[in-house]
mmCIF file of C-alpha atoms in Angstrom:
data_model
loop_
_atom_site.group_PDB
_atom_site.id
_atom_site.type_symbol
_atom_site.label_atom_id
_atom_site.label_comp_id
_atom_site.label_asym_id
_atom_site.label_seq_id
_atom_site.Cartn_x
_atom_site.Cartn_y
_atom_site.Cartn_z
ATOM 1 C CA LEU O 1345 121.937 109.397 98.194
ATOM 2 C CA ASP O 1346 121.712 107.197 95.659
ATOM 3 C CA GLY O 1347 119.578 104.379 98.488
ATOM 4 C CA ILE O 1348 117.188 108.026 99.681
ATOM 5 C CA ARG O 1349 116.785 108.472 95.023
ATOM 6 C CA ASP O 1350 115.585 104.683 94.453
ATOM 7 C CA ALA O 1351 112.862 105.388 97.082
ATOM 8 C CA THR O 1352 111.828 108.723 95.906
ATOM 9 C CA LYS O 1353 111.920 107.137 92.239
ATOM 10 C CA ALA O 1354 109.658 103.846 93.624
ATOM 11 C CA GLY O 1355 107.386 106.159 95.226
ATOM 12 C CA TRP O 1356 107.126 108.290 91.937
ATOM 13 C CA GLU O 1357 106.332 105.111 89.971
ATOM 14 C CA VAL O 1358 102.838 103.902 91.715
ATOM 15 C CA LEU O 1359 101.820 107.415 92.077
ATOM 16 C CA ASN O 1360 102.441 107.554 88.175
ATOM 17 C CA ALA O 1361 101.132 105.035 87.405
ATOM 18 C CA GLY O 1362 98.092 105.567 89.175
ATOM 19 C CA GLY O 1363 98.276 104.233 92.466
ATOM 20 C CA SER O 1364 97.410 105.375 95.528
ATOM 21 C CA ALA O 1365 99.890 108.153 97.862
ATOM 22 C CA VAL O 1366 100.006 104.798 101.041
ATOM 23 C CA ASP O 1367 101.178 102.360 97.599
ATOM 24 C CA ALA O 1368 103.510 105.162 97.201
ATOM 25 C CA VAL O 1369 104.299 105.535 100.545
ATOM 26 C CA GLU O 1370 104.561 101.425 100.904
ATOM 27 C CA ALA O 1371 106.800 101.030 97.760
ATOM 28 C CA SER O 1372 109.508 103.775 98.598
ATOM 29 C CA VAL O 1373 109.569 102.678 102.941
ATOM 30 C CA ARG O 1374 110.341 98.888 101.256
ATOM 31 C CA VAL O 1375 113.202 100.161 99.391
ATOM 32 C CA LEU O 1376 115.022 101.556 102.958
ATOM 33 C CA GLU O 1377 114.112 98.659 104.187
ATOM 34 C CA ASP O 1378 115.855 96.575 101.614
ATOM 35 C CA ASN O 1379 118.963 98.939 101.268
ATOM 36 C CA PRO O 1380 121.495 98.056 104.770
ATOM 37 C CA ILE O 1381 123.013 101.287 104.620
ATOM 38 C CA PHE O 1382 119.703 102.848 106.417
ATOM 39 C CA ASP O 1383 118.617 102.306 109.785
ATOM 40 C CA ALA O 1384 115.841 99.202 108.652
ATOM 41 C CA GLY O 1385 114.408 96.010 107.861
ATOM 42 C CA ARG O 1386 117.354 94.545 106.332
ATOM 43 C CA GLY O 1387 120.200 97.251 107.504
ATOM 44 C CA SER O 1388 118.820 97.066 111.786
ATOM 45 C CA VAL O 1389 120.559 97.744 114.278
ATOM 46 C CA LEU O 1390 121.099 95.593 116.324
ATOM 47 C CA THR O 1391 119.554 94.989 119.627
ATOM 48 C CA ASP O 1392 121.758 95.347 122.951
ATOM 49 C CA GLU O 1393 121.287 91.131 122.713
ATOM 50 C CA GLY O 1394 122.215 91.208 119.561
ATOM 51 C CA LYS O 1395 118.596 90.523 117.880
ATOM 52 C CA VAL O 1396 117.177 92.847 115.598
ATOM 53 C CA GLU O 1397 113.731 94.191 115.913
ATOM 54 C CA MET O 1398 111.782 96.566 114.146
ATOM 55 C CA ASP O 1399 108.921 99.433 114.269
ATOM 56 C CA ALA O 1400 106.859 99.989 111.392
ATOM 57 C CA CYS O 1401 103.597 101.782 111.222
ATOM 58 C CA ILE O 1402 101.557 103.445 107.328
ATOM 59 C CA MET O 1403 98.551 105.712 107.366
ATOM 60 C CA ASP O 1404 95.762 106.351 105.113
ATOM 61 C CA GLY O 1405 95.072 110.175 105.127
ATOM 62 C CA HIS O 1406 92.303 109.822 103.466
ATOM 63 C CA SER O 1407 90.252 107.061 105.298
ATOM 64 C CA LEU O 1408 92.701 108.055 108.291
ATOM 65 C CA GLY O 1409 93.114 103.780 109.229
ATOM 66 C CA ALA O 1410 96.277 103.439 110.362
ATOM 67 C CA GLY O 1411 98.154 100.639 111.106
ATOM 68 C CA ALA O 1412 101.483 99.340 113.444
ATOM 69 C CA VAL O 1413 104.524 96.750 114.535
ATOM 70 C CA ALA O 1414 107.043 97.314 116.661
ATOM 71 C CA SER O 1415 109.002 95.027 117.864
ATOM 72 C CA ILE O 1416 109.304 92.313 114.779
ATOM 73 C CA THR O 1417 111.781 90.390 114.178
ATOM 74 C CA ALA O 1418 110.124 88.045 111.185
ATOM 75 C CA ALA O 1419 110.038 89.847 108.548
ATOM 76 C CA ARG O 1420 112.181 91.655 105.229
ATOM 77 C CA ASN O 1421 109.121 94.480 105.118
ATOM 78 C CA PRO O 1422 107.711 96.280 108.859
ATOM 79 C CA ILE O 1423 106.075 98.427 106.420
ATOM 80 C CA SER O 1424 103.876 95.602 104.545
ATOM 81 C CA VAL O 1425 103.077 94.260 107.467
ATOM 82 C CA ALA O 1426 102.253 98.048 109.670
ATOM 83 C CA ARG O 1427 99.985 97.692 106.230
ATOM 84 C CA ALA O 1428 97.991 94.225 106.527
ATOM 85 C CA VAL O 1429 97.375 95.844 111.015
ATOM 86 C CA MET O 1430 95.434 98.563 109.376
ATOM 87 C CA GLU O 1431 94.276 96.958 105.991
ATOM 88 C CA SER O 1432 93.525 93.782 107.560
ATOM 89 C CA THR O 1433 92.729 93.314 111.269
ATOM 90 C CA ASP O 1434 91.013 94.800 113.761
ATOM 91 C CA HIS O 1435 94.223 96.618 115.309
ATOM 92 C CA CYS O 1436 96.470 99.259 115.440
ATOM 93 C CA LEU O 1437 98.901 98.640 116.734
ATOM 94 C CA VAL O 1438 101.083 93.951 116.703
ATOM 95 C CA VAL O 1439 104.093 94.330 118.850
ATOM 96 C CA GLY O 1440 106.343 91.153 119.411
ATOM 97 C CA ALA O 1441 105.503 87.466 118.981
ATOM 98 C CA GLY O 1442 102.002 88.368 117.839
ATOM 99 C CA ALA O 1443 103.723 90.700 115.576
ATOM 100 C CA ASP O 1444 106.064 87.639 114.499
ATOM 101 C CA ARG O 1445 102.759 84.968 114.764
ATOM 102 C CA LEU O 1446 101.104 88.065 111.553
ATOM 103 C CA VAL O 1447 103.546 87.935 110.159
ATOM 104 C CA GLU O 1448 103.223 84.342 109.487
ATOM 105 C CA ARG O 1449 99.260 84.279 109.613
ATOM 106 C CA LEU O 1450 98.873 86.638 106.478
ATOM 107 C CA GLY O 1451 102.594 86.344 104.849
ATOM 108 C CA CYS O 1452 103.437 89.490 104.840
#
């Protein structure tokens, strides 16, 4: 339960500081991705080939913008890459090698 508390606290702190809901969600999910206990980011379950492939998506309910990545391997925090897809590209979903190239290009 500590990881859930940490993630909740991260989001709450963003909201208390005047951040947006999207900022709070990203902060919370990053905490989960950085915690090896969860099947996210560092704790991702390996594929049958022994690789880590991660997915993430985020949506802004105000603007109805959305961004997602799938089968990404090069990012520590896929949620941040999904947000970059939403805010910095014309796409709503980027997959595999294209998502990994986006990580390099945007520095996510």
